[in-house]
Short mmCIF file of C-alpha atoms in Angstrom, two decimals:
data_model
loop_
_atom_site.label_atom_id
_atom_site.label_comp_id
_atom_site.label_asym_id
_atom_site.label_seq_id
_atom_site.Cartn_x
_atom_site.Cartn_y
_atom_site.Cartn_z
CA MET A 1 130.81 142.53 123.87
CA SER A 2 127.61 140.75 122.98
CA ALA A 3 126.63 139.73 119.48
CA ALA A 4 124.62 142.26 117.55
CA ARG A 5 120.92 141.51 117.68
CA PRO A 6 118.51 142.61 114.97
CA THR A 7 116.66 145.71 115.92
CA ARG A 8 112.96 145.70 116.54
CA ARG A 9 112.35 147.58 113.29
CA VAL A 10 114.04 144.88 111.17
CA LEU A 11 112.00 142.12 112.84
CA ASN A 12 108.74 144.01 112.23
CA GLY A 13 109.62 144.45 108.54
CA ARG A 14 110.18 140.71 108.09
CA ARG A 15 106.95 139.88 109.88
CA GLN A 16 104.99 142.36 107.77
CA ARG A 17 106.19 140.77 104.54
CA GLY A 18 104.82 137.46 105.72
CA VAL A 19 101.51 139.02 106.73
CA ALA A 20 101.19 140.72 103.34
CA MET A 21 101.75 137.40 101.58
CA VAL A 22 99.08 135.67 103.69
CA GLU A 23 96.62 138.52 103.04
CA PHE A 24 97.26 138.24 99.31
CA VAL A 25 96.74 134.47 99.33
CA ILE A 26 93.43 134.90 101.16
CA GLY A 27 92.22 137.97 99.25
CA ALA A 28 93.24 137.19 95.67
CA PRO A 29 90.74 134.36 95.03
CA ILE A 30 87.93 136.47 96.46
CA LEU A 31 88.84 139.42 94.25
CA LEU A 32 89.21 137.19 91.20
CA LEU A 33 85.80 135.63 91.85
CA LEU A 34 84.28 139.10 92.18
CA LEU A 35 85.93 140.26 88.94
CA TYR A 36 84.82 137.11 87.12
CA SER A 37 81.25 137.47 88.40
CA VAL A 38 80.97 141.11 87.34
CA THR A 39 82.34 140.27 83.88
CA GLU A 40 79.98 137.32 83.45
CA VAL A 41 76.87 139.23 84.59
CA GLY A 42 77.82 142.13 82.32
CA GLU A 43 78.09 139.78 79.35
CA ILE A 44 74.69 138.23 80.14
CA LEU A 45 73.08 141.67 80.32
CA LEU A 46 74.75 142.78 77.07
CA GLN A 47 73.61 139.68 75.18
CA ASN A 48 70.10 139.91 76.63
CA SER A 49 69.87 143.54 75.48
CA MET A 50 71.08 142.61 71.99
CA LEU A 51 68.46 139.85 71.80
CA ALA A 52 65.68 142.22 72.86
CA ASP A 53 66.76 144.76 70.21
CA ALA A 54 66.89 142.05 67.53
CA ALA A 55 63.41 140.80 68.45
CA ARG A 56 61.99 144.36 68.39
CA ASN A 57 63.55 145.06 64.98
CA ALA A 58 62.14 141.85 63.51
CA ASP A 59 58.71 142.54 65.04
CA ARG A 60 58.66 146.11 63.63
CA TYR A 61 59.58 144.74 60.21
CA LEU A 62 56.76 142.18 60.36
CA ALA A 63 54.21 144.62 61.73
CA SER A 64 54.86 147.05 58.89
CA ASN A 65 54.97 144.44 56.08
CA ALA A 66 52.49 141.70 57.07
CA LEU A 67 49.15 143.29 56.21
CA LEU A 68 47.50 142.30 52.92
CA GLY A 69 46.72 145.63 51.31
CA SER A 70 43.83 147.43 52.96
CA SER A 71 42.05 144.22 54.02
CA GLY A 72 43.49 144.39 57.51
CA VAL A 73 44.39 140.70 57.49
CA VAL A 74 47.85 139.61 58.58
CA ASN A 75 49.61 137.34 56.12
CA LEU A 76 52.87 135.84 57.38
CA SER A 77 54.27 134.32 54.20
CA ALA A 78 57.37 132.12 54.20
CA PRO A 79 59.59 134.78 52.54
CA LEU A 80 58.43 137.40 55.05
CA ILE A 81 59.10 135.08 58.01
CA SER A 82 62.52 134.19 56.59
CA ALA A 83 63.40 137.87 56.13
CA ALA A 84 62.33 138.67 59.70
CA GLN A 85 64.35 135.75 61.08
CA ASN A 86 67.38 136.94 59.12
CA LEU A 87 66.84 140.45 60.45
CA ALA A 88 66.79 139.13 64.02
CA VAL A 89 69.90 136.97 63.57
CA TYR A 90 72.09 138.92 61.12
CA GLY A 91 70.76 142.47 61.44
CA ASN A 92 69.61 142.56 57.80
CA ALA A 93 66.72 140.95 55.93
CA GLY A 94 69.01 139.31 53.36
CA GLY A 95 70.84 137.16 55.90
CA ALA A 96 74.30 138.36 54.90
CA GLY A 97 77.21 138.64 57.31
CA THR A 98 77.86 137.13 60.69
CA PRO A 99 75.24 136.58 63.40
CA LEU A 100 74.81 139.35 65.97
CA LEU A 101 75.61 136.83 68.73
CA PRO A 102 77.86 133.76 68.53
CA ASP A 103 76.00 130.64 67.38
CA LEU A 104 72.67 132.48 67.04
CA ALA A 105 70.61 130.73 64.34
CA THR A 106 67.36 131.48 62.55
CA SER A 107 65.89 128.28 64.01
CA GLU A 108 65.95 129.97 67.44
CA VAL A 109 63.60 132.73 66.23
CA THR A 110 59.88 131.91 66.49
CA ILE A 111 57.26 134.08 64.79
CA ALA A 112 53.53 133.87 65.41
CA SER A 113 50.36 135.89 64.95
CA ASP A 114 46.91 135.75 66.47
CA ALA A 115 43.36 136.60 65.33
CA SER A 116 43.57 140.20 66.58
CA ASN A 117 46.56 141.03 64.29
CA ASN A 118 49.18 140.83 67.02
CA ILE A 119 52.52 139.58 65.75
CA SER A 120 55.00 138.15 68.22
CA VAL A 121 58.69 137.33 67.89
CA THR A 122 60.42 135.08 70.41
CA ILE A 123 64.14 134.36 70.49
CA ALA A 124 65.53 131.59 72.71
CA TYR A 125 69.33 131.80 72.79
CA PRO A 126 71.43 129.25 74.70
CA TYR A 127 73.99 131.29 76.65
CA GLU A 128 77.55 130.06 76.96
CA SER A 129 79.90 131.36 79.63
CA LEU A 130 82.80 133.55 78.55
CA PHE A 131 85.27 131.11 80.02
CA GLY A 132 84.24 127.78 78.58
CA GLY A 133 80.66 127.08 79.61
CA ALA A 134 81.27 126.70 83.34
CA ILE A 135 81.91 128.94 86.32
CA PRO A 136 84.74 127.48 88.39
CA LEU A 137 84.33 127.00 92.12
CA PHE A 138 87.45 128.49 93.64
CA PHE A 139 87.29 126.99 97.13
CA THR A 140 86.15 123.46 96.25
CA THR A 141 86.45 121.16 93.28
CA GLY A 142 83.93 121.32 90.49
CA ALA A 143 82.16 124.03 88.54
CA ILE A 144 78.73 125.53 87.94
CA ASN A 145 77.58 124.52 84.46
CA THR A 146 76.00 127.38 82.49
CA GLY A 147 75.00 125.14 79.59
CA GLY A 148 71.36 125.11 80.72
CA LEU A 149 71.02 128.91 80.76
CA THR A 150 68.77 130.20 77.97
CA LEU A 151 68.25 133.89 77.32
CA ASN A 152 64.75 134.67 76.07
CA ALA A 153 63.54 137.77 74.26
CA TYR A 154 59.88 138.30 73.44
CA THR A 155 58.08 141.15 71.71
CA SER A 156 54.54 141.59 70.44
CA MET A 157 53.21 144.32 68.18
CA LEU A 158 49.93 145.12 66.52
CA ALA A 159 50.15 145.13 62.72
CA LEU A 160 48.82 148.39 61.34
#
């Protein structure tokens, strides 16, 4: 009698395991890059939305408190500017608690007014990547530095 040979079904099973491993090795980095990208873009959008809300809140506070009595003249005093900057950074005018975003400081909040009683609040926040300030390149060496990315929020309101 001849020696027993593996059946065709057994050979196909072994080959399929190898194909599955190759597909995983090819597909996993692509899926990880896609997952990383979606997470990073979501974080950028979330932080940008929080900055816009903070700028609007500070601008509303200034617009409602900056007029000198019934004269109709905008007066941005140092305590009022400080309170608005605290409101934009900490979420309260007293400046208590932790910043709404990591490393957000009152020095990044700029407040200005013009001759027609428009008050503007600008926040320039340096964004840092979730995973260490750089997006890794999966197929080559190196990384994309996100240190130069600045999120900007700007609002302008008429003081009434």
